[in-house]
mmCIF file of C-alpha atoms and ligand atoms in Angstrom:
data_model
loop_
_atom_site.group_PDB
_atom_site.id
_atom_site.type_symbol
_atom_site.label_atom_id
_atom_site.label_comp_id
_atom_site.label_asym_id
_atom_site.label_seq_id
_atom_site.Cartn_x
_atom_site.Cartn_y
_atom_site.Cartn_z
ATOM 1 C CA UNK N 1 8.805 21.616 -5.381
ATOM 2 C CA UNK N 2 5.702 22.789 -7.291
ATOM 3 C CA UNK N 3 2.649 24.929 -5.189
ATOM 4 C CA UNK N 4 -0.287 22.261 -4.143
ATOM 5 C CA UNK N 5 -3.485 22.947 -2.940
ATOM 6 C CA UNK N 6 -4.184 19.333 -2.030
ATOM 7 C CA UNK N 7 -2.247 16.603 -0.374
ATOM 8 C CA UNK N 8 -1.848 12.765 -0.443
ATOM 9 C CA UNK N 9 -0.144 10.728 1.725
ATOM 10 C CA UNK N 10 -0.094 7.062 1.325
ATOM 11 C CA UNK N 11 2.090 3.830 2.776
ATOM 12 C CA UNK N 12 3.769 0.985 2.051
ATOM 13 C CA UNK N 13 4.725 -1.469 4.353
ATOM 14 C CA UNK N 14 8.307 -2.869 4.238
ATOM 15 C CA UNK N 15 6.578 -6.262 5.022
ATOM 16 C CA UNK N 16 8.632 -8.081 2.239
ATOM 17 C CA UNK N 17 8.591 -8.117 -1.071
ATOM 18 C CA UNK N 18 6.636 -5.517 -3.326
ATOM 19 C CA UNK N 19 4.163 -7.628 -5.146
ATOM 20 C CA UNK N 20 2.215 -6.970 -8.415
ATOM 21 C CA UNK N 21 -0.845 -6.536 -6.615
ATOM 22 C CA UNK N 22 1.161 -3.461 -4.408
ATOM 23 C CA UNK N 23 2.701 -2.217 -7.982
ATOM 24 C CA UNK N 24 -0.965 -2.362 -9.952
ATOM 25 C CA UNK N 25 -3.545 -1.251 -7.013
ATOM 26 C CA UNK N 26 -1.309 1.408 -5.540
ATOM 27 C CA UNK N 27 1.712 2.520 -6.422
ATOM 28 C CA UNK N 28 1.226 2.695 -10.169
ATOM 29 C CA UNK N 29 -1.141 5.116 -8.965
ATOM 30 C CA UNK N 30 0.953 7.361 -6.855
ATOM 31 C CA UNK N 31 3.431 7.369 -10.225
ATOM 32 C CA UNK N 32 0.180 9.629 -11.971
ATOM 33 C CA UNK N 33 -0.460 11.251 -8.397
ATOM 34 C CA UNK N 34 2.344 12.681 -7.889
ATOM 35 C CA UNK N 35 2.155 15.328 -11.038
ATOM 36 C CA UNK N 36 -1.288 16.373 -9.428
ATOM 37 C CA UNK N 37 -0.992 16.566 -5.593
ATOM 38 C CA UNK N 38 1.459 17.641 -3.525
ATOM 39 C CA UNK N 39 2.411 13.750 -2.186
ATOM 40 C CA UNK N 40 4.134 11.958 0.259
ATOM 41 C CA UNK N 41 5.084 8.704 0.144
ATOM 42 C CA UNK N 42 6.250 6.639 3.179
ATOM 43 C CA UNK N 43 7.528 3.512 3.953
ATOM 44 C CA UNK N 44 5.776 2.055 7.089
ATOM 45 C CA UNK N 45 8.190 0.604 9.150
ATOM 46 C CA UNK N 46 6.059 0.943 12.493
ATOM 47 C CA UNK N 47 2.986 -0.754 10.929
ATOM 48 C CA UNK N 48 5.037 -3.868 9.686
ATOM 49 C CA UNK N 49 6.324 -4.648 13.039
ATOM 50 C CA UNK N 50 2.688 -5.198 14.117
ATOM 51 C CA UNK N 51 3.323 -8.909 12.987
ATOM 52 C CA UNK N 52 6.991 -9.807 13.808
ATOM 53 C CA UNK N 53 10.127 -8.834 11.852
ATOM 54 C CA UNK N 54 13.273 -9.718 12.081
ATOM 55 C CA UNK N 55 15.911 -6.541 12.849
ATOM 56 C CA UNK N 56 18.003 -7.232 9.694
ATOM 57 C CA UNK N 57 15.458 -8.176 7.326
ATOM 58 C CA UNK N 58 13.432 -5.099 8.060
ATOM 59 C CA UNK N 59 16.021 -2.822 7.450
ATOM 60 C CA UNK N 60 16.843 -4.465 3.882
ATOM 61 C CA UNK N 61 13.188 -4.591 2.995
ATOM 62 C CA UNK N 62 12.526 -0.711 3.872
ATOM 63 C CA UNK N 63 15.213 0.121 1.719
ATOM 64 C CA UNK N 64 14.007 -2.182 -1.039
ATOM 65 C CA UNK N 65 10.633 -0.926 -0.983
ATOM 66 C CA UNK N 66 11.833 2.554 -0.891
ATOM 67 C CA UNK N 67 13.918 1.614 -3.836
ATOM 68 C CA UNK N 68 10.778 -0.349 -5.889
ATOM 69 C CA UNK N 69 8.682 3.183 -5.070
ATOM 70 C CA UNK N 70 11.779 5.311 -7.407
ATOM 71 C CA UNK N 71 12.027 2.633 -9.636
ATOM 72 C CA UNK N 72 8.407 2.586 -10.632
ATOM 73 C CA UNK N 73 8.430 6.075 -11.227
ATOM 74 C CA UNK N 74 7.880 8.222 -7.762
ATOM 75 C CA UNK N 75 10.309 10.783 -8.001
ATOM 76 C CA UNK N 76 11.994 11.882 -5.085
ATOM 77 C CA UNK N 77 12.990 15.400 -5.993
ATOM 78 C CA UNK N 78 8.475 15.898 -6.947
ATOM 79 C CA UNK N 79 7.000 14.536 -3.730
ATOM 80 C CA UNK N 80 8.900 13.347 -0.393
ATOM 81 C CA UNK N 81 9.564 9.645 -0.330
ATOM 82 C CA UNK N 82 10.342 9.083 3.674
ATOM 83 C CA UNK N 83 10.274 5.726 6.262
ATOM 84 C CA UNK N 84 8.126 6.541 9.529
ATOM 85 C CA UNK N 85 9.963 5.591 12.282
ATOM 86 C CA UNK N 86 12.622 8.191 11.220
ATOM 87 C CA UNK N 87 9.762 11.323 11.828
ATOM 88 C CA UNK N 88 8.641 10.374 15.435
ATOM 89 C CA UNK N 89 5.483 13.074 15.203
ATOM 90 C CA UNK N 90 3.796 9.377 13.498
ATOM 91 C CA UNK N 91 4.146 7.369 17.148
ATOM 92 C CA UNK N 92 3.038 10.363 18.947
ATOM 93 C CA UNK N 93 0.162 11.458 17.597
ATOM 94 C CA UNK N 94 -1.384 8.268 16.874
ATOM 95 C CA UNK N 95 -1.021 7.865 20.741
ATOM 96 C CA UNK N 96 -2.782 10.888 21.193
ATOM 97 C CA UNK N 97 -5.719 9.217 18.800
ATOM 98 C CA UNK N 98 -5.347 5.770 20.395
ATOM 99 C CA UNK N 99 -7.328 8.655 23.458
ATOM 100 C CA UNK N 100 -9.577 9.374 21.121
ATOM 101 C CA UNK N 101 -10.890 6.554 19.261
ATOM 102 C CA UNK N 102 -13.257 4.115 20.764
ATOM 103 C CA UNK N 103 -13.298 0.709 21.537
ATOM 104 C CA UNK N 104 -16.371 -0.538 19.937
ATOM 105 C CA UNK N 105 -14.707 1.411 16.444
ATOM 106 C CA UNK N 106 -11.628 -0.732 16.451
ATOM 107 C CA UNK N 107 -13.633 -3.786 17.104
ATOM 108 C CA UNK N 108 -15.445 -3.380 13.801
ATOM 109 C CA UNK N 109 -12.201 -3.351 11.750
ATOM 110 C CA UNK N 110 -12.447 -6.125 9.292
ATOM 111 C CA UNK N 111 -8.808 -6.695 8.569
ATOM 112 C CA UNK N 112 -7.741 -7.479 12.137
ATOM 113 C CA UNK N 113 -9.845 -10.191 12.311
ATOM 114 C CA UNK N 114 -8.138 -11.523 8.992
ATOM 115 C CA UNK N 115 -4.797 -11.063 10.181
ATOM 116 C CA UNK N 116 -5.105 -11.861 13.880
ATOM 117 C CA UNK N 117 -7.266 -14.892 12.808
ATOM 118 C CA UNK N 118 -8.349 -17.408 15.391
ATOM 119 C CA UNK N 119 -5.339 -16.451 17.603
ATOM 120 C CA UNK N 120 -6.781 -13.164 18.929
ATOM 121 C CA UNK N 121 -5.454 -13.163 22.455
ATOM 122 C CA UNK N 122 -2.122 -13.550 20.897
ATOM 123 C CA UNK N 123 -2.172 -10.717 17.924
ATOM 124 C CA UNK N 124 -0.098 -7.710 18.948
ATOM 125 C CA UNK N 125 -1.418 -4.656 20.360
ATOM 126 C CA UNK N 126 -0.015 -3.091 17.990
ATOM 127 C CA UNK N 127 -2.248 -4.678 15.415
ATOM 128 C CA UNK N 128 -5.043 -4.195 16.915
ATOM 129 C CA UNK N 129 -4.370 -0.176 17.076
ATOM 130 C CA UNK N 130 -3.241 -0.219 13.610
ATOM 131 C CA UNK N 131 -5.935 1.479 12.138
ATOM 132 C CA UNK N 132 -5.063 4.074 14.846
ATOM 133 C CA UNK N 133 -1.681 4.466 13.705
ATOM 134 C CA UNK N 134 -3.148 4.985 10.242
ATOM 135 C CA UNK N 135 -4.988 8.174 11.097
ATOM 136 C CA UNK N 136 -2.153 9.774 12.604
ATOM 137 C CA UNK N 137 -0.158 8.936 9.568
ATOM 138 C CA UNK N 138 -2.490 10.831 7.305
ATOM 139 C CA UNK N 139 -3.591 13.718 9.994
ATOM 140 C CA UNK N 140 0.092 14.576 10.771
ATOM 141 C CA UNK N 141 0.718 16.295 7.595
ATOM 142 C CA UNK N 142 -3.713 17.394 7.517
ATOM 143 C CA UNK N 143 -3.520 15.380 3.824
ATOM 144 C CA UNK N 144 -6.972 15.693 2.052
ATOM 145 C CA UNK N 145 -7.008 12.462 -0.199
ATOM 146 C CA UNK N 146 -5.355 9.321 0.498
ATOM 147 C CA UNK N 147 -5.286 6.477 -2.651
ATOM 148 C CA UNK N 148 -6.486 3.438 -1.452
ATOM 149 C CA UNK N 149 -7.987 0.482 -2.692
ATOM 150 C CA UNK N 150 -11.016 -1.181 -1.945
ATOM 151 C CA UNK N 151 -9.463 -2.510 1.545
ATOM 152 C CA UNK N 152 -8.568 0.238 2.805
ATOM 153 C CA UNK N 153 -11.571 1.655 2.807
ATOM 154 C CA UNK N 154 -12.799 1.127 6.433
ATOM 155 C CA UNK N 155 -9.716 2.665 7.808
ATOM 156 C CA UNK N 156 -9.833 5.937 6.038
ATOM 157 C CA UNK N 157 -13.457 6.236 7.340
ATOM 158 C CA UNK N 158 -11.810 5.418 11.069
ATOM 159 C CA UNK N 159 -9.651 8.247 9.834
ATOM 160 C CA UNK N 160 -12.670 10.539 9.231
ATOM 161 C CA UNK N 161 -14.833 9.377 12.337
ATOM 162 C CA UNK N 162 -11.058 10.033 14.524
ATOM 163 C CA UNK N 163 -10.747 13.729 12.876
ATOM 164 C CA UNK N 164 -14.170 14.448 13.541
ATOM 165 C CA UNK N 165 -14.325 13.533 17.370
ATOM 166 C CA UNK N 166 -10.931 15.183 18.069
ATOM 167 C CA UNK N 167 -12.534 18.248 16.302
ATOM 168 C CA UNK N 168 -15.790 17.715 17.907
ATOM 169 C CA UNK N 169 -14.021 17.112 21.512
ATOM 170 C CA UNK N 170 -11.805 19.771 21.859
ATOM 171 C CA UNK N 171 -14.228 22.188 20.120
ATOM 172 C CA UNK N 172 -12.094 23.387 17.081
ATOM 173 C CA UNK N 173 -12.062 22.987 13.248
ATOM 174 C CA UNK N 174 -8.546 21.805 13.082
ATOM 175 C CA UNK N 175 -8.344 18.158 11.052
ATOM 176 C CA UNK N 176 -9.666 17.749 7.687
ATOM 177 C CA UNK N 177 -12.287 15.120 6.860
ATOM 178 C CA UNK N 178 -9.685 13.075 4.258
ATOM 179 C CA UNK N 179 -11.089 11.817 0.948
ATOM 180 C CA UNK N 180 -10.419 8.390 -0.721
ATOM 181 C CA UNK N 181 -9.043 8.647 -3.782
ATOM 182 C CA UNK N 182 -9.194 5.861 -6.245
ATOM 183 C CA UNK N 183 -8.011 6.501 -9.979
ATOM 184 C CA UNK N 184 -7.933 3.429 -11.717
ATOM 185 C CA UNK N 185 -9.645 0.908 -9.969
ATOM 186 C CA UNK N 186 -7.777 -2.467 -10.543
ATOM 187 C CA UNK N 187 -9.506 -3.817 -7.515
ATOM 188 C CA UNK N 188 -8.022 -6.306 -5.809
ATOM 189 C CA UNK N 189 -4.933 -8.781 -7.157
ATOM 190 C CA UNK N 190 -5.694 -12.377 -5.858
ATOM 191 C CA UNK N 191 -2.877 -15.187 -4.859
ATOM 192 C CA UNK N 192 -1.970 -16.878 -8.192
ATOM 193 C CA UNK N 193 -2.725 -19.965 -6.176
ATOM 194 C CA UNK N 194 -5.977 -18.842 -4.325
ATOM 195 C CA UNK N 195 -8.411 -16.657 -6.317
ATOM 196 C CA UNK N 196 -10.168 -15.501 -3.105
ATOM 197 C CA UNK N 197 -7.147 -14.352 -1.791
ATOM 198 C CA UNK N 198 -5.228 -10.899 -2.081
ATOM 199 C CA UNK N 199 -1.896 -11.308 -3.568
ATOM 200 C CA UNK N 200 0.166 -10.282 -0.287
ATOM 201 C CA UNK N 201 3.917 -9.754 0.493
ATOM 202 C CA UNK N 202 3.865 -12.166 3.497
ATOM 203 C CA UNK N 203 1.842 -15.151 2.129
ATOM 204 C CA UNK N 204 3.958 -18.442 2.656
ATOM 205 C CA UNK N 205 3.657 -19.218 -0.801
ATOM 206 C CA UNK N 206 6.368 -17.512 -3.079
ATOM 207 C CA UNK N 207 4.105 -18.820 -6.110
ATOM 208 C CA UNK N 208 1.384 -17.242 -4.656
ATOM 209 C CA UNK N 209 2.648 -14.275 -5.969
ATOM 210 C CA UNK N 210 4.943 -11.991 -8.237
ATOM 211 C CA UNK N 211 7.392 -10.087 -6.885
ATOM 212 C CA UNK N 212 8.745 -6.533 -8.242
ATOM 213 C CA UNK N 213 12.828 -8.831 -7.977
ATOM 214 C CA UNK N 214 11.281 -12.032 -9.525
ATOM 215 C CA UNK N 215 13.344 -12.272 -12.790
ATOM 216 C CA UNK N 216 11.950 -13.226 -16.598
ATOM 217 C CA UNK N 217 12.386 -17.058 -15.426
ATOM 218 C CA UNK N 218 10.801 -16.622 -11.928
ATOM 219 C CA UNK N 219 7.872 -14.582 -13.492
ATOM 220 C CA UNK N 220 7.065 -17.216 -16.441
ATOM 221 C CA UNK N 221 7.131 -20.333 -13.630
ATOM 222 C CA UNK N 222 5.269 -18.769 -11.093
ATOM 223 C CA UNK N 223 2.591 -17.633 -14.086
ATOM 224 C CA UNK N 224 2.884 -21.129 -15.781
ATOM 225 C CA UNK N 225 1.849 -22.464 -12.065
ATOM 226 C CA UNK N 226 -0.837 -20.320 -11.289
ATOM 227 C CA UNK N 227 -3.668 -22.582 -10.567
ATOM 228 C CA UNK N 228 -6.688 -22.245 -13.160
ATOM 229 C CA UNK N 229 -9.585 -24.814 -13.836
ATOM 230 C CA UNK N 230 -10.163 -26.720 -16.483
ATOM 231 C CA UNK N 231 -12.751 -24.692 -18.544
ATOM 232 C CA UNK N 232 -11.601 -23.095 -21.295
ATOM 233 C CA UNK N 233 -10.778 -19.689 -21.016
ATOM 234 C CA UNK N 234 -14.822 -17.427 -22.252
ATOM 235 C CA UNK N 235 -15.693 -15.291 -24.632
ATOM 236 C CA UNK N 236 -17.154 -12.583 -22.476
ATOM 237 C CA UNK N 237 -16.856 -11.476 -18.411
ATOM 238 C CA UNK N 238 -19.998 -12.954 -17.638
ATOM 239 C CA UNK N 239 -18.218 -16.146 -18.194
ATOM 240 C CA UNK N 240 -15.545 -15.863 -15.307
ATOM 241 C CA UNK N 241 -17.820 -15.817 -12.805
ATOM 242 C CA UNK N 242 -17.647 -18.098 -10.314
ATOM 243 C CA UNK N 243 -13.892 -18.969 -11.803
ATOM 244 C CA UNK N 244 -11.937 -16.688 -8.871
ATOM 245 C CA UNK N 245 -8.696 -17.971 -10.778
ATOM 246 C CA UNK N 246 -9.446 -17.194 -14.397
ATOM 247 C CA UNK N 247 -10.294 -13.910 -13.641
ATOM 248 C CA UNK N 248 -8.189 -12.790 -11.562
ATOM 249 C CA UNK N 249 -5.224 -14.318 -14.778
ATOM 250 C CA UNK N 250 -7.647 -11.606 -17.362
ATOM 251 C CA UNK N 251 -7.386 -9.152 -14.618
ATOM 252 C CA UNK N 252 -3.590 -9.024 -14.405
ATOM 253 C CA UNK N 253 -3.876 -9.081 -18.188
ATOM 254 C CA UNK N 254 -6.084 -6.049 -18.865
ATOM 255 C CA UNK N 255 -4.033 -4.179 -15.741
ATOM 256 C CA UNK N 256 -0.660 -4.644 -17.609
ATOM 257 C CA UNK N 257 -1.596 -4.354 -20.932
ATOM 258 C CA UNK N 258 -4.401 -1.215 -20.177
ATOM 259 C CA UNK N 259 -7.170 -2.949 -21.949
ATOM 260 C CA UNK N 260 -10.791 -3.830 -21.003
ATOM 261 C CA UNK N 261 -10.950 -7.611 -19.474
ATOM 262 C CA UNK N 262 -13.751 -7.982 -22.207
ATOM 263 C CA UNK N 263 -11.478 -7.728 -24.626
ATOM 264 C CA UNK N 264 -8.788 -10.105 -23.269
ATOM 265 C CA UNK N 265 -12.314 -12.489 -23.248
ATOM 266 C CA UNK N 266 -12.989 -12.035 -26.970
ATOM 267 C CA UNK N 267 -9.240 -12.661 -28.230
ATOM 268 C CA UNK N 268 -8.566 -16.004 -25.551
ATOM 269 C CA UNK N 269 -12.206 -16.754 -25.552
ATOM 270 C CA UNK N 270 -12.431 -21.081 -26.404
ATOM 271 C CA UNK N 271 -8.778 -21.566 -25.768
ATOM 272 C CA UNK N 272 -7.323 -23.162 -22.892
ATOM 273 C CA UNK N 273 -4.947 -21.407 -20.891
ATOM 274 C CA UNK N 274 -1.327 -22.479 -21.801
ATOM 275 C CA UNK N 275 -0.734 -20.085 -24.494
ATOM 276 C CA UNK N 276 -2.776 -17.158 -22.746
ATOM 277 C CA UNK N 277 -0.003 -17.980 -19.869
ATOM 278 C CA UNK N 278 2.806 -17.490 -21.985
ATOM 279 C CA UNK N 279 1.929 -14.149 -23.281
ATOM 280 C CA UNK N 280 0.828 -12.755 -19.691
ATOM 281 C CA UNK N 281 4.404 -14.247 -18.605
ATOM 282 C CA UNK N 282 6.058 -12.322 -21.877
ATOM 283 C CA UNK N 283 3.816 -9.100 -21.011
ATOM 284 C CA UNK N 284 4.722 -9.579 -16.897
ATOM 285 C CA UNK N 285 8.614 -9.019 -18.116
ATOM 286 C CA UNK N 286 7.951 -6.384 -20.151
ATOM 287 C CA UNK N 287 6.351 -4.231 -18.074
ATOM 288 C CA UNK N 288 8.101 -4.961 -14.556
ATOM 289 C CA UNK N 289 11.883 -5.909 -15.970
ATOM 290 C CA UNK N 290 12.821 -2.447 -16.512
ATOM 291 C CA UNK N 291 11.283 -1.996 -12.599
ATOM 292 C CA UNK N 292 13.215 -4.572 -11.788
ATOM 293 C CA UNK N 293 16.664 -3.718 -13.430
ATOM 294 C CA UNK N 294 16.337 -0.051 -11.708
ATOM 295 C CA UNK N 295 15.525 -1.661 -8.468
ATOM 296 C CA UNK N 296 18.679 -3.320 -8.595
ATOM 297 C CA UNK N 297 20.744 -0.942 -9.116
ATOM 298 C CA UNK N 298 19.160 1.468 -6.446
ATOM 299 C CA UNK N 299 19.633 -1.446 -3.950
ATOM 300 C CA UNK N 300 23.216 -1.781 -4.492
ATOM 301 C CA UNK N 301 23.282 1.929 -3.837
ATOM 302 C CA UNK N 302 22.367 1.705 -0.227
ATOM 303 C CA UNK N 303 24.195 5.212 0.914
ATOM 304 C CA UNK N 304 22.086 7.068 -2.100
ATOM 305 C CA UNK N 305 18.471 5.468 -1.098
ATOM 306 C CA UNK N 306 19.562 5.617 2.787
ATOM 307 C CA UNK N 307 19.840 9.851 1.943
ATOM 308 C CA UNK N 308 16.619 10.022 -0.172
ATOM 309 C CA UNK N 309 14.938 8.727 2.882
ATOM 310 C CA UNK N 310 16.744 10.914 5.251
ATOM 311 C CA UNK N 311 16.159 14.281 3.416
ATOM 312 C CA UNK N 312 12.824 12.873 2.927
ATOM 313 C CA UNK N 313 11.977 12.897 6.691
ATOM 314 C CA UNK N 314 13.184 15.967 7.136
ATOM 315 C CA UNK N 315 10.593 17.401 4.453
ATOM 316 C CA UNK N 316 7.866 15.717 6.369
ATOM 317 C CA UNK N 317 9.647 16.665 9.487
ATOM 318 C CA UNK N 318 8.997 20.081 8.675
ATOM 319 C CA UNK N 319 5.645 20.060 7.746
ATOM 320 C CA UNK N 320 4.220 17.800 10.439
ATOM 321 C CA UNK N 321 6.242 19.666 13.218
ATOM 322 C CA UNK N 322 4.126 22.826 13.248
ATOM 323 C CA UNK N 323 0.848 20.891 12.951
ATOM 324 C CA UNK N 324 1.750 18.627 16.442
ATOM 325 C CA UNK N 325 2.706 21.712 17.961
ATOM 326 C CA UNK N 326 -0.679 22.896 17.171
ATOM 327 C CA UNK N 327 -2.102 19.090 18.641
ATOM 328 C CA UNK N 328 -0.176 19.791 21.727
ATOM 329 C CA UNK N 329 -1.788 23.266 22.376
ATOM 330 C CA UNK N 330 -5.404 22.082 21.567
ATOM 331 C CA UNK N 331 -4.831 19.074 23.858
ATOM 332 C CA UNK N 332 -3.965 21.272 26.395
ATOM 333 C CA UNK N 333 0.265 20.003 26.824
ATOM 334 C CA UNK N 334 2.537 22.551 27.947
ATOM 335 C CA UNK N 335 5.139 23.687 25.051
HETATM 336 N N1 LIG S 401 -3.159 -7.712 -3.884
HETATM 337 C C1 LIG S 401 -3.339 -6.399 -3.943
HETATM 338 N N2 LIG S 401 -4.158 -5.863 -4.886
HETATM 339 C C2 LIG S 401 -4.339 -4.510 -4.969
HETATM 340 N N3 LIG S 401 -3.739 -3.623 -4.136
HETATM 341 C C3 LIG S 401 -2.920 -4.114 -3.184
HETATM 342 N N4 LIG S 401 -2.192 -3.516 -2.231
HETATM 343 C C4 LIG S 401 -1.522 -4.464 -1.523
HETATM 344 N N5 LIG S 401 -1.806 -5.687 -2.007
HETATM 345 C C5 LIG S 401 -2.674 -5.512 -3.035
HETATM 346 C C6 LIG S 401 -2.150 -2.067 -2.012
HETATM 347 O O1 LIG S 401 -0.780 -1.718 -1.835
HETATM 348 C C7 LIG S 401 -0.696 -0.635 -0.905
HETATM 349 C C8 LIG S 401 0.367 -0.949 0.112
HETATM 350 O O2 LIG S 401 -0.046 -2.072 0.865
HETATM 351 P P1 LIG S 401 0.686 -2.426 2.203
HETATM 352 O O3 LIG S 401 2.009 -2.969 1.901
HETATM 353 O O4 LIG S 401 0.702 -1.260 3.107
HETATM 354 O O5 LIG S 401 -0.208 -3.429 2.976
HETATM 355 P P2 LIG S 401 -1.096 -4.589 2.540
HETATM 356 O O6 LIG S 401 -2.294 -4.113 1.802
HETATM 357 O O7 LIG S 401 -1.356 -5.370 3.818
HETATM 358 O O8 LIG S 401 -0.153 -5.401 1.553
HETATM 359 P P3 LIG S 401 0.321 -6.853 1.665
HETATM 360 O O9 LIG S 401 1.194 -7.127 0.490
HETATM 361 O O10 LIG S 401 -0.813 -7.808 1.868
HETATM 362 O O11 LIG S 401 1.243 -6.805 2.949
HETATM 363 P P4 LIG S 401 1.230 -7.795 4.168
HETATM 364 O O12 LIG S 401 1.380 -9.168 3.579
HETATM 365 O O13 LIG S 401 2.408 -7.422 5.012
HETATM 366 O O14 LIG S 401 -0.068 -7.612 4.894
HETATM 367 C C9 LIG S 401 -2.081 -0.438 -0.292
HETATM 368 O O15 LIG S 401 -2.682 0.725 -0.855
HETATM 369 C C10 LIG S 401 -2.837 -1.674 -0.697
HETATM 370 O O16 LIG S 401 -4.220 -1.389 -0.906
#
């Protein structure tokens, strides 16, 4: 592996499918990353059981993740691609921070009121220390960035507040204060049947979204469906506000296609939407079928991802190891 002065580390949950909105706000991302950072990668199996998964299902969708990561282009022999439950320093030292952060912090965090909803008393512990778990992720290996998008925002500043009252508590300079990191800010990808909300692996709705498996037929139905209004489509930005649906559609469009949304605007700009569809549907497959042909293949090699992920924790393995050691001693646990 090439010398790095500077580290990312980012997640993905094994929640489910990888959607568009996971392939075009993060890990398209990591793909450029990964040339300029030393990175790691890792597949966050102890964060999706925060919300219920079944045994069997997990395990499929951790190595199907882990297989949509190489097949977009993180390369496992550049950065170390690895699933957290298999490098236990994660559990432990976000224990250690659950000690350190404060109530009153965690109360503040927006997205466990989204997920946990009206049902509070019945969300998981586990979801409420999340952003807990989070920290320790990024402190065990001391990373210095972390790409996020826009909603993860409030974490990584838990992340920093955490850092800085273990440093300020036990008296020592040890954790860095991490940066966010965002490249190319696609913002957020909405449901392709609710423009105010994010496209996400675990909506009920399989149209909602587009899935890094969903085949050239799937992709053009679920894009043909997408719910739009009945404006035509404008000539400039200014004209999609207030139309969550429409442009969240240009959006996806500039995103694939790398162009400004104003110029999506000025070429669709009077029609309606059905032949704007069809070429988003036509772009869709060309950018994600090759992603989806190599994901394929990797899943049907369970034995070779199943090893990436192994020698993978073992690279993290070694570089957390020394820096928990260092936790225990500053906490004051006997070695
Ligand atoms: N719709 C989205 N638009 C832009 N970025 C997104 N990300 C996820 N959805 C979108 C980014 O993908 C990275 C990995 O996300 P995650 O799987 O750890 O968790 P998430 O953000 O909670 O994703 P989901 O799909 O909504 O999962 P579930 O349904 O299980 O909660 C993150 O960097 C995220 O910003």
């Amino acid at each position: 592996m090439t010398e790095f002065k500077q580290r990312i580390f980012s997640g993905v949950q094994p929640s489910g499918n990888l959607t568009l909105g996971n392939y075009l706000g993060a890990i398209r991302n990591w793909v450029a990353l990964q040339r300029i950072y030393e990175s790691i990668f890792c597949v966050v199996d102890l964060h999706a059981i925060t919300v219920w998964q079944d045994p069997e299902t997990l395990r499929d969708a951790t190595r199907e993740v882990a297989a949509g990561l190489i097949a977009c282009g993180i390369d496992p022999a550049e950065c170390i691609i690895f699933n957290q439950s298999q490098v236990p320093g994660h559990a432990e030292l976000a224990w250690i921070f659950n000690c350190v952060a404060r109530m009153g912090w965690l109360n503040r965090m927006t997205q466990f009121k989204e997920k946990a909803g009206k049902n509070r008393e019945r969300a998981s512990v586990g979801l409420y220390v999340y952003p807990d778990l989070m920290a320790a992720d990024i402190m065990l290996y001391k990373a210095t960035h972390v790409p996020v998008g826009a909603d993860q925002k409030q974490h990584l500043e838990l992340t920093r507040d955490i850092a800085q009252k273990f440093n300020s508590d036990y008296g020592v300079d040890f954790f860095p204060l991490v940066e966010p990191l965002i490249l190319k800010d696609t913002g957020r990808v909405m449901s392709l049947r609710d423009g105010s909300a994010k496209m996400s692996k675990s909506d009920p709705s399989e149209n909602s979204r587009i899935n890094l498996t969903d085949d050239r037929d799937t992709i053009a139905k679920k894009i043909r469906k997408a719910r739009t209004d009945s404006e035509p489509i404008p000539s400039d930005l200014p004209g999609l506000e207030g139309r969550p649906e429409a442009k969240n559609l240009i959006n996806i469009f500039a995103a694939l296609s790398d162009q400004a949304g104003e110029d999506i605007c000025k070429e669709y700009g009077g029609q309606g939407f059905a032949a704007f569809k069809k070429d988003l549907a036509e772009l869709s497959v060309s950018v994600l079928g090759p992603i989806t042909q190599e994901m394929k293949r990797l899943c049907d090699e369970k034995t070779f991802v199943d090893q990436v992920l192994k020698e993978g924790s073992e690279k993290a393995g070694a570089i957390s190891e020394p820096i928990l050691k260092t936790v225990h001693n500053i906490v004051g646990f006997l070695q």
